[in-house]
Coordinates of C-alpha atoms and ligand atoms in Angstrom, one line a residue:
M679 CA -29.7 -23.2 -35.1
A680 CA -29.4 -26.2 -33.0
G681 CA -28.9 -28.4 -36.1
G682 CA -27.9 -32.0 -35.3
R683 CA -26.7 -31.0 -31.8
T684 CA -29.9 -31.4 -29.8
L685 CA -32.8 -33.8 -30.0
Q686 CA -30.3 -36.7 -29.3
F687 CA -32.5 -38.3 -26.7
V688 CA -33.3 -41.6 -28.6
D689 CA -29.8 -42.6 -29.5
R690 CA -27.9 -41.1 -26.5
A691 CA -28.7 -42.5 -23.1
Q692 CA -29.1 -40.5 -20.0
A693 CA -25.9 -40.3 -18.0
F694 CA -25.4 -38.5 -14.7
P695 CA -21.8 -37.6 -13.7
A696 CA -20.3 -40.9 -12.3
K697 CA -20.7 -41.2 -8.5
R698 CA -17.6 -42.2 -6.5
P699 CA -17.8 -45.8 -5.0
A700 CA -19.9 -45.8 -1.9
T701 CA -17.0 -47.0 0.2
A702 CA -14.9 -44.0 -0.9
R703 CA -17.7 -41.6 -0.3
A704 CA -18.1 -42.8 3.2
E705 CA -14.6 -41.8 4.0
D706 CA -15.0 -38.0 3.4
F707 CA -17.3 -35.1 3.1
R708 CA -16.7 -34.3 -0.6
E709 CA -19.4 -34.2 -3.0
I710 CA -20.2 -37.8 -4.1
A711 CA -19.8 -37.1 -8.0
D712 CA -17.3 -35.2 -9.9
R713 CA -18.7 -32.9 -12.5
Y714 CA -19.0 -33.7 -16.2
A715 CA -16.0 -33.4 -18.4
L716 CA -16.7 -31.1 -21.4
P717 CA -17.8 -33.5 -24.1
A718 CA -20.0 -35.4 -21.7
A719 CA -21.8 -32.2 -20.6
E720 CA -22.3 -31.2 -24.3
D721 CA -23.7 -34.6 -25.1
Q722 CA -26.1 -34.7 -22.2
A723 CA -27.3 -31.2 -23.0
G724 CA -27.8 -32.3 -26.6
R725 CA -30.5 -34.9 -25.4
C726 CA -32.9 -31.9 -24.9
S727 CA -35.9 -32.2 -27.3
Q728 CA -36.3 -28.3 -27.4
C729 CA -40.1 -28.5 -26.6
G730 CA -42.4 -25.7 -27.7
V731 CA -43.7 -25.5 -24.1
P732 CA -40.8 -26.4 -21.8
Y733 CA -42.4 -28.1 -18.8
C734 CA -38.9 -28.2 -17.1
S735 CA -38.9 -24.4 -17.1
V736 CA -42.5 -24.1 -16.0
H737 CA -41.8 -26.3 -13.0
C738 CA -38.5 -24.7 -12.1
P739 CA -39.4 -22.0 -9.4
L740 CA -37.0 -19.6 -11.1
H741 CA -38.3 -20.3 -14.6
N742 CA -34.8 -20.8 -15.8
H743 CA -34.4 -20.8 -19.6
I744 CA -33.5 -24.3 -19.5
P745 CA -33.8 -25.5 -23.2
D746 CA -32.0 -22.3 -24.3
W747 CA -28.9 -22.9 -22.1
L748 CA -29.0 -26.7 -22.9
R749 CA -28.9 -25.8 -26.6
L750 CA -26.0 -23.3 -26.1
T751 CA -24.1 -26.0 -24.1
A752 CA -24.8 -28.6 -26.8
E753 CA -23.3 -26.1 -29.3
G754 CA -20.2 -25.4 -27.2
R755 CA -21.3 -21.8 -26.4
L756 CA -20.6 -22.2 -22.9
R757 CA -20.1 -18.6 -21.9
E758 CA -23.4 -17.7 -23.5
A759 CA -25.0 -20.7 -21.7
Y760 CA -23.7 -19.3 -18.4
E761 CA -24.9 -15.8 -19.0
L762 CA -28.3 -17.0 -19.7
S763 CA -28.4 -19.3 -16.8
N764 CA -27.2 -16.4 -14.5
A765 CA -29.8 -14.0 -15.9
T766 CA -32.4 -15.8 -13.8
S767 CA -30.7 -17.2 -10.9
T768 CA -28.2 -15.8 -8.3
M769 CA -26.8 -19.3 -7.6
P770 CA -27.2 -21.6 -10.5
E771 CA -24.4 -24.0 -9.5
I772 CA -25.8 -24.3 -5.9
C773 CA -29.4 -25.1 -7.3
G774 CA -27.7 -27.6 -9.9
R775 CA -26.2 -29.4 -6.9
I776 CA -29.1 -29.5 -4.4
C777 CA -32.5 -28.9 -6.0
P778 CA -34.6 -32.0 -5.9
Q779 CA -34.6 -32.0 -9.6
D780 CA -36.7 -35.3 -9.7
R781 CA -39.6 -33.3 -8.3
L782 CA -39.0 -30.0 -10.3
C783 CA -37.3 -29.6 -13.8
E784 CA -36.2 -33.1 -14.5
G785 CA -39.3 -34.6 -13.0
N786 CA -41.3 -32.7 -15.8
C787 CA -39.0 -33.2 -18.7
V788 CA -41.0 -34.5 -21.6
I789 CA -38.4 -37.1 -22.6
E790 CA -38.7 -38.5 -19.1
F791 CA -42.5 -39.0 -19.8
S792 CA -41.6 -40.7 -23.0
G793 CA -39.5 -43.2 -21.2
H794 CA -36.0 -42.1 -22.3
G795 CA -34.9 -40.6 -19.0
A796 CA -34.9 -36.9 -18.3
V797 CA -32.2 -34.5 -19.6
T798 CA -29.8 -34.2 -16.7
I799 CA -30.6 -30.6 -16.1
G800 CA -29.2 -30.0 -12.7
S801 CA -25.8 -31.5 -13.5
V802 CA -25.5 -29.5 -16.7
E803 CA -26.4 -26.4 -14.8
K804 CA -23.8 -27.1 -12.1
F805 CA -21.2 -27.8 -14.9
I806 CA -22.0 -24.5 -16.7
T807 CA -21.5 -22.2 -13.7
D808 CA -18.6 -24.1 -12.2
T809 CA -16.8 -23.7 -15.6
A810 CA -17.7 -19.9 -15.5
W811 CA -16.1 -19.5 -12.1
E812 CA -12.9 -21.4 -13.3
Q813 CA -12.8 -19.3 -16.4
G814 CA -13.3 -16.0 -14.7
W815 CA -16.6 -15.3 -16.4
V816 CA -18.5 -14.7 -13.2
E817 CA -18.4 -10.9 -13.1
P818 CA -18.3 -8.9 -9.9
I819 CA -21.6 -7.3 -8.8
V820 CA -21.9 -3.7 -10.1
P821 CA -23.7 -1.7 -7.5
G822 CA -26.3 0.7 -9.0
P823 CA -25.8 4.5 -8.7
D824 CA -26.0 5.4 -4.9
R825 CA -29.6 6.1 -3.9
G826 CA -28.6 7.4 -0.5
M827 CA -30.8 4.9 1.2
S828 CA -30.0 1.7 3.2
V829 CA -31.7 -1.6 3.7
G830 CA -31.3 -4.1 6.6
I831 CA -31.6 -7.7 5.9
I832 CA -32.1 -10.1 8.8
G833 CA -30.8 -13.6 7.8
A834 CA -27.9 -14.5 5.5
G835 CA -29.5 -17.6 4.0
P836 CA -30.4 -18.0 0.3
A837 CA -33.3 -15.7 0.6
G838 CA -31.5 -12.9 2.3
L839 CA -28.4 -13.4 0.0
A840 CA -30.5 -13.3 -3.2
A841 CA -32.4 -10.1 -2.0
A842 CA -28.9 -8.5 -1.0
E843 CA -27.5 -9.1 -4.4
Y844 CA -30.5 -7.5 -6.2
L845 CA -30.8 -4.5 -3.7
R846 CA -27.1 -3.8 -4.0
G847 CA -27.6 -3.8 -7.8
Y848 CA -30.4 -1.2 -7.5
G849 CA -28.0 1.1 -5.6
Y850 CA -28.9 0.7 -1.9
A851 CA -26.4 0.4 1.0
V852 CA -27.1 -3.2 2.1
H853 CA -26.5 -4.5 5.6
V854 CA -27.0 -8.3 6.4
Y855 CA -27.3 -9.3 10.0
D856 CA -26.9 -12.9 11.0
R857 CA -26.7 -14.6 14.3
Y858 CA -24.2 -17.1 13.0
D859 CA -20.5 -16.4 12.5
R860 CA -20.7 -17.2 8.7
A861 CA -23.2 -16.3 5.9
G862 CA -25.2 -18.9 3.9
G863 CA -27.8 -20.0 6.5
L864 CA -28.7 -23.7 5.9
L865 CA -26.4 -23.7 2.9
T866 CA -23.5 -23.4 5.2
Y867 CA -24.5 -25.0 8.4
G868 CA -27.5 -27.3 7.5
I869 CA -26.8 -29.0 4.2
P870 CA -23.6 -31.3 4.5
G871 CA -20.5 -30.9 2.3
F872 CA -21.3 -34.1 0.4
K873 CA -24.2 -32.4 -1.2
L874 CA -22.7 -28.9 -1.3
E875 CA -19.1 -28.2 -0.7
K876 CA -18.7 -25.2 1.4
P877 CA -16.2 -23.2 -0.8
V878 CA -19.0 -23.2 -3.3
V879 CA -21.1 -21.1 -0.9
M880 CA -18.3 -19.0 0.5
R881 CA -17.2 -17.8 -3.0
R882 CA -20.7 -16.5 -3.5
V883 CA -20.5 -14.7 -0.1
E884 CA -17.2 -13.2 -1.0
R885 CA -18.5 -11.9 -4.2
L886 CA -21.4 -10.2 -2.3
A887 CA -19.0 -8.7 0.2
A888 CA -16.7 -7.4 -2.5
A889 CA -19.7 -5.6 -3.8
G890 CA -19.8 -3.6 -0.6
I891 CA -22.6 -5.6 1.1
V892 CA -21.7 -5.3 4.8
F893 CA -22.1 -8.5 6.8
H894 CA -22.7 -8.2 10.6
Y895 CA -22.1 -11.6 12.0
D896 CA -22.9 -13.0 15.5
F897 CA -25.7 -10.3 15.5
A898 CA -29.0 -11.9 16.7
V899 CA -32.0 -9.5 16.2
G900 CA -33.9 -9.8 19.3
R901 CA -30.8 -10.0 21.4
D902 CA -28.4 -7.4 19.8
A903 CA -31.1 -5.1 18.5
S904 CA -34.9 -5.0 18.3
L905 CA -36.7 -4.8 15.0
D906 CA -37.6 -1.3 15.8
E907 CA -34.0 -0.3 16.2
L908 CA -33.3 -1.8 12.7
R909 CA -36.2 0.0 11.3
E910 CA -34.7 3.3 12.7
R911 CA -31.4 2.4 11.2
H912 CA -32.6 1.5 7.6
D913 CA -35.1 2.8 5.2
A914 CA -36.5 -0.7 4.7
V915 CA -36.0 -4.1 6.5
L916 CA -36.3 -7.7 5.3
I917 CA -36.9 -10.6 7.6
A918 CA -35.3 -13.7 6.1
T919 CA -34.6 -15.7 9.2
G920 CA -35.8 -19.2 8.1
V921 CA -37.5 -21.6 10.5
Y922 CA -35.6 -23.1 13.4
K923 CA -38.0 -24.4 16.0
A924 CA -37.5 -28.2 16.0
R925 CA -40.6 -30.3 16.1
G926 CA -40.6 -32.6 19.0
I927 CA -41.5 -36.2 19.7
K928 CA -43.7 -36.9 22.8
A929 CA -42.4 -40.2 24.1
P930 CA -41.0 -41.4 27.4
G931 CA -37.2 -40.9 27.5
V932 CA -37.0 -38.4 24.8
G933 CA -35.1 -35.9 27.1
S934 CA -32.3 -38.6 27.7
D935 CA -28.7 -37.9 26.9
G936 CA -27.9 -39.1 23.4
V937 CA -31.2 -38.0 22.0
V938 CA -30.3 -34.9 20.0
E939 CA -31.7 -32.5 17.4
A940 CA -30.8 -33.0 13.8
L941 CA -29.6 -29.4 13.3
D942 CA -27.4 -29.5 16.3
F943 CA -25.8 -32.6 14.8
L944 CA -25.5 -31.3 11.4
I945 CA -24.2 -27.8 12.4
A946 CA -21.6 -29.4 14.6
S947 CA -20.4 -31.7 11.7
N948 CA -20.3 -28.6 9.3
R949 CA -18.3 -26.7 11.8
K950 CA -15.7 -29.4 12.1
G951 CA -15.5 -29.3 8.4
F952 CA -14.6 -25.6 8.7
G953 CA -12.0 -26.5 11.3
D954 CA -13.9 -24.8 14.2
A955 CA -13.6 -26.0 17.8
V956 CA -16.9 -27.7 18.6
P957 CA -16.8 -28.9 22.3
A958 CA -20.0 -30.9 22.0
F959 CA -18.5 -32.8 19.0
D960 CA -15.1 -33.2 20.6
D961 CA -16.6 -34.7 23.9
G962 CA -18.5 -37.2 21.7
S963 CA -22.0 -36.0 22.3
L964 CA -22.6 -35.0 18.7
D965 CA -20.1 -37.5 17.1
A966 CA -21.6 -40.7 15.6
A967 CA -18.2 -42.5 15.4
G968 CA -18.5 -46.1 16.6
K969 CA -22.2 -45.6 17.6
H970 CA -25.4 -47.4 16.7
V971 CA -27.3 -44.5 15.3
V972 CA -31.0 -44.2 14.8
V973 CA -32.3 -41.2 12.8
I974 CA -36.1 -40.5 13.1
G975 CA -37.8 -38.9 10.1
G976 CA -38.2 -39.2 6.3
G977 CA -37.4 -35.7 5.0
D978 CA -34.2 -34.2 3.5
T979 CA -32.8 -33.4 7.0
A980 CA -33.1 -37.2 8.1
M981 CA -31.2 -38.1 4.8
D982 CA -28.6 -35.6 5.6
C983 CA -28.2 -37.0 9.1
V984 CA -28.0 -40.7 8.2
R985 CA -25.3 -40.0 5.6
T986 CA -23.3 -37.7 8.0
A987 CA -23.5 -40.5 10.6
V988 CA -22.0 -42.9 8.1
R989 CA -19.1 -40.5 7.2
Q990 CA -18.4 -40.1 10.9
G991 CA -17.8 -43.8 11.2
A992 CA -21.0 -45.0 13.0
A993 CA -21.1 -48.7 13.7
S994 CA -24.6 -48.8 12.2
V995 CA -27.1 -46.3 10.9
K996 CA -30.9 -46.9 10.7
C997 CA -33.6 -44.5 9.6
L998 CA -37.1 -44.9 11.2
Y999 CA -39.9 -43.5 9.3
R1000 CA -43.7 -44.0 9.8
R1001 CA -44.7 -43.9 6.2
D1002 CA -43.2 -46.0 3.3
R1003 CA -40.6 -45.1 0.6
T1004 CA -43.2 -43.9 -1.8
N1005 CA -44.8 -41.6 0.6
M1006 CA -41.7 -40.1 2.3
P1007 CA -41.1 -36.3 1.7
G1008 CA -37.3 -36.8 1.1
S1009 CA -35.8 -37.1 -2.4
Q1010 CA -35.7 -40.7 -3.7
R1011 CA -32.3 -40.0 -5.1
E1012 CA -31.1 -39.3 -1.6
V1013 CA -32.6 -42.5 -0.3
T1014 CA -30.6 -44.5 -3.0
N1015 CA -27.5 -42.6 -2.1
A1016 CA -28.0 -43.5 1.6
E1017 CA -28.7 -47.2 0.9
E1018 CA -25.7 -47.4 -1.3
E1019 CA -23.6 -46.0 1.7
G1020 CA -25.0 -48.6 4.1
V1021 CA -28.0 -46.9 5.7
E1022 CA -30.7 -49.4 6.6
F1023 CA -34.4 -47.9 6.3
V1024 CA -37.0 -49.1 8.8
W1025 CA -40.1 -48.1 6.9
L1026 CA -43.6 -47.9 8.5
S1027 CA -42.2 -47.6 12.0
A1028 CA -42.6 -45.0 14.7
P1029 CA -40.8 -44.5 18.0
Q1030 CA -42.8 -45.1 21.3
A1031 CA -40.1 -44.7 24.0
F1032 CA -36.4 -44.3 24.5
E1033 CA -34.7 -46.6 26.9
A1034 CA -32.0 -44.9 28.9
A1035 CA -30.2 -45.3 32.2
E1036 CA -27.4 -42.7 32.1
K1037 CA -27.9 -42.2 28.4
V1038 CA -30.0 -43.7 25.6
S1039 CA -29.5 -47.4 24.9
A1040 CA -32.4 -48.3 22.7
V1041 CA -35.5 -47.0 20.8
R1042 CA -38.7 -49.0 21.4
A1043 CA -40.8 -48.7 18.2
T1044 CA -44.0 -50.0 16.6
R1045 CA -44.9 -51.0 13.1
M1046 CA -47.4 -48.7 11.2
R1047 CA -49.6 -49.1 8.3
L1048 CA -51.1 -46.6 5.9
G1049 CA -54.7 -45.8 6.3
A1050 CA -57.1 -43.4 4.3
P1051 CA -55.6 -40.1 3.0
D1052 CA -55.8 -37.3 5.5
A1053 CA -56.6 -33.6 4.8
S1054 CA -53.4 -33.1 3.1
G1055 CA -54.2 -36.0 0.6
R1056 CA -51.3 -38.2 2.1
R1057 CA -52.2 -41.6 3.6
A1058 CA -52.2 -41.2 7.3
P1059 CA -50.0 -43.7 9.2
E1060 CA -51.9 -45.9 11.8
E1061 CA -50.4 -48.0 14.5
E1062 CA -50.3 -51.9 13.8
P1063 CA -51.4 -53.4 17.0
D1064 CA -49.1 -55.6 19.0
S1065 CA -46.1 -55.0 16.6
G1066 CA -43.5 -53.5 19.0
F1067 CA -39.9 -54.0 18.5
R1068 CA -36.6 -52.7 19.8
L1069 CA -33.5 -51.1 18.2
D1070 CA -30.2 -50.7 19.9
A1071 CA -29.1 -47.1 19.8
D1072 CA -26.6 -45.0 21.5
L1073 CA -27.2 -42.0 19.4
V1074 CA -30.8 -41.0 18.3
I1075 CA -31.2 -38.1 16.0
K1076 CA -34.6 -36.3 15.8
A1077 CA -35.3 -35.0 12.3
L1078 CA -39.0 -34.3 12.3
G1079 CA -38.9 -30.9 10.7
Y1080 CA -38.9 -27.2 11.7
D1081 CA -41.5 -24.6 12.5
A1082 CA -41.1 -20.8 12.8
E1083 CA -39.8 -19.3 16.0
E1084 CA -42.0 -16.8 17.8
L1085 CA -40.8 -13.8 16.0
P1086 CA -43.1 -11.1 17.4
R1087 CA -41.9 -12.0 20.9
L1088 CA -38.2 -12.5 19.9
F1089 CA -38.1 -9.3 18.0
A1090 CA -40.1 -7.4 20.5
A1091 CA -42.5 -6.6 17.9
P1092 CA -46.0 -7.8 18.9
E1093 CA -47.7 -5.9 16.1
L1094 CA -45.7 -8.1 13.5
G1095 CA -48.5 -10.3 11.9
V1096 CA -47.9 -14.0 11.8
T1097 CA -50.1 -17.1 10.7
R1098 CA -51.2 -19.7 13.2
W1099 CA -48.1 -21.6 12.3
G1100 CA -45.9 -18.7 13.3
T1101 CA -44.7 -17.9 9.8
V1102 CA -44.7 -14.2 9.0
L1103 CA -47.7 -12.9 7.1
V1104 CA -47.1 -10.9 4.0
D1105 CA -49.3 -9.0 1.5
N1106 CA -49.3 -11.2 -1.6
K1107 CA -48.8 -8.4 -3.9
T1108 CA -46.2 -6.2 -2.1
L1109 CA -44.6 -8.9 0.1
M1110 CA -44.6 -6.4 2.9
T1111 CA -45.5 -7.5 6.5
S1112 CA -48.0 -5.8 8.7
L1113 CA -45.4 -3.3 9.6
D1114 CA -44.6 -0.4 7.1
G1115 CA -41.3 -0.8 5.4
V1116 CA -40.7 -4.3 6.8
F1117 CA -40.8 -7.2 4.2
A1118 CA -40.3 -10.9 4.5
A1119 CA -39.1 -13.8 2.3
G1120 CA -38.0 -17.4 2.3
D1121 CA -38.9 -20.1 4.8
I1122 CA -40.1 -17.7 7.4
V1123 CA -43.0 -16.9 5.1
R1124 CA -43.5 -20.3 3.4
G1125 CA -42.5 -22.7 6.1
A1126 CA -39.7 -25.2 5.6
S1127 CA -39.2 -25.3 1.8
L1128 CA -36.5 -25.4 -0.7
V1129 CA -33.3 -23.3 -1.4
V1130 CA -34.6 -22.5 -5.0
W1131 CA -37.8 -21.2 -3.5
A1132 CA -35.8 -19.1 -1.1
I1133 CA -33.8 -17.6 -3.9
R1134 CA -37.0 -16.9 -5.9
D1135 CA -38.6 -15.2 -3.0
G1136 CA -35.4 -13.2 -2.3
Q1137 CA -35.3 -11.9 -5.9
D1138 CA -39.2 -11.1 -5.9
V1139 CA -39.0 -9.3 -2.5
A1140 CA -36.0 -7.3 -3.6
K1141 CA -38.0 -6.0 -6.6
N1142 CA -40.9 -5.1 -4.3
M1143 CA -38.7 -3.3 -1.8
H1144 CA -37.1 -1.3 -4.6
R1145 CA -40.6 -0.3 -5.8
W1146 CA -41.7 0.7 -2.3
L1147 CA -38.4 2.6 -1.5
K1148 CA -38.7 4.5 -4.8
A1149 CA -42.3 5.6 -3.8
N1150 CA -41.4 6.2 -0.2
A1151 CA -38.0 7.8 -0.6
K1152 CA -37.3 10.2 2.2
G1153 CA -34.3 11.6 0.5
E1154 CA -32.3 11.4 3.7
R1155 CA -29.8 8.5 4.3
K1156 CA -30.3 6.6 7.5
A1157 CA -27.2 6.0 9.6
A1158 CA -26.1 2.5 8.8
Ligands
FAD1391 C1 -30.7 -30.3 6.9 C2 -31.4 -29.6 5.8 C3 -31.1 -30.0 4.5 C4 -31.7 -29.4 3.4 N1 -31.4 -29.8 2.2 C5 -32.0 -29.1 1.2 C6 -31.7 -29.5 -0.2 O1 -30.9 -30.5 -0.4 N2 -32.3 -28.9 -1.2 C7 -33.1 -27.9 -1.0 O2 -33.5 -27.2 -1.9 N3 -33.3 -27.4 0.3 C8 -32.9 -28.0 1.3 N4 -33.2 -27.7 2.6 C9 -34.1 -26.5 2.8 C10 -33.4 -25.1 2.6 O3 -32.1 -25.3 3.2 C11 -34.2 -24.1 3.1 O4 -35.5 -24.0 2.5 C12 -33.5 -22.7 2.8 O5 -32.1 -22.6 3.2 C13 -34.3 -21.5 3.4 O6 -33.6 -20.4 3.1 P1 -33.9 -19.0 4.0 O7 -32.9 -18.0 3.4 O8 -35.4 -18.7 4.0 O9 -33.4 -19.5 5.4 P2 -32.1 -20.1 6.1 O10 -31.2 -20.7 5.1 O11 -32.6 -20.8 7.2 O12 -31.3 -18.8 6.6 C14 -31.9 -18.0 7.7 C15 -30.7 -17.2 8.3 O13 -31.3 -16.4 9.3 C16 -30.5 -16.3 10.3 N5 -31.2 -15.9 11.5 C17 -32.4 -16.5 12.1 N6 -32.8 -15.8 13.1 C18 -32.0 -14.7 13.2 C19 -32.0 -13.6 14.1 N7 -33.0 -13.5 15.1 N8 -31.1 -12.7 13.9 C20 -30.1 -12.7 12.9 N9 -30.1 -13.8 12.1 C21 -31.1 -14.8 12.2 C22 -30.0 -17.8 10.5 O14 -28.8 -17.9 11.3 C23 -29.7 -18.2 9.0 O15 -28.4 -17.8 8.7 C24 -32.7 -28.3 3.7 C25 -32.9 -27.9 5.0 C26 -32.4 -28.6 6.0 C27 -32.7 -28.1 7.5
SF4_1392 S1 -33.0 -24.1 -10.4 FE1 -33.4 -26.2 -9.7 S2 -35.4 -26.6 -10.6 FE2 -34.6 -24.9 -11.7 S3 -33.4 -25.7 -13.4 FE3 -32.0 -25.5 -11.7 S4 -32.1 -27.5 -10.8 FE4 -33.9 -27.4 -12.0

């Protein structure tokens, strides 16, 4: 029994792992906080009130058994805590690092509601699985008995990787195709190292490869094979391609040199972190060093851009967002981190034009105010008359979000059903698309979302693919 080890939330204050000083953080791309030392992790886990109905777990997309692994941690039974945490998640240490916990598990913690400060669930989750990796408790994936069938997965992001792990466990030959040269999707090339250090992602990929999952890199479906060709090659196919069509801004000068896309900027930075040659970074186009940087947007991507620009040595970094802090989509914790690191937020402001001769030199913007709620329930921004102002800028980064690419055209599969937003339509029960034996999961179904949802979708779709394959087994292995 938990005894005196849990329910300590009244006497024991909430404590996150200490962040490094902002000046030191700005010097490198390492994560901003070290993880807990053992007694601190146990102490923090012991703050859990062990509620009868754990709202944390209800609001975790993976329905992790949070109170149970917190109790085991508080009792010093770390290996058991890891095993329980691992039972529902294929990447607990990654979610522990980058889930917006303030909107998910921790935001629904009962002791947060009672004013004591949530249990630091994400930090404990990260601690448990990092410890498991260090102690050698993370077991290799054991492939199930060979079923003589193969699956093809398009996209090596968290949705594709979670599905690959499950499907390999069920005994299928698994082939993952990705147009990048490394696996991980946005975990590898979108999210910066200061939120998620890359070796943390790569050790997961290595574990999958060690289980016999075959990765085909630099393989773009639509260029190197059509969807039909993959269907010929495999008994079932999963589309897990994420969303990559950047939303634009319609404003004069937006096509000028020095006005760049967020993902181009972040991918270049992450590639430099891997030691890759990146000509567009090396010639200065995607390097913020010494520049006055303006980032446009208020989501996670914008937060990652401003904080990357700080680390690259920008002269100044401003974030222009048309709503206010309360109404922004990005995590409040990330805004606090960015402010500590010297980013200036220009709330309630929208760009109107980009001044440029040879390259961009300023953003002309206008003040906004929040009007009545729109169809989505959020208060719609309206222009404040005669409120124009100007910001010097020699690098402008557009971070306005991403939509689905036109997959039916790209994949030469006009019969692939999509929504009016271009996301792939799936049957809610089977998760199969309009094409027999072709399934879809992750952002390409939901639209831009979260890593933890991509993992959940990957796990769910794998179960459905397995069910379908068992019922439709042709008994002949396709060439793979
Ligand atoms: C900058 C940024 C920061 C983010 N930060 C967070 C965060 O802190 N926390 C969080 O929870 N979420 C965050 N997100 C969202 C999260 O990264 C995504 O929701 C998640 O990665 C979606 O997973 P996915 O597997 O569906 O797609 P992706 O991760 O996008 O992976 C898709 C993969 O498919 C490949 N692919 C695409 N088309 C093809 C093709 N034709 N042929 C072959 N391969 C193809 C791509 O190369 C990619 O590797 C962030 C997103 C961005 C852009
Ligand atoms: S997966 Fe995310 S939401 Fe679920 S417990 Fe972990 S940090 Fe919280």
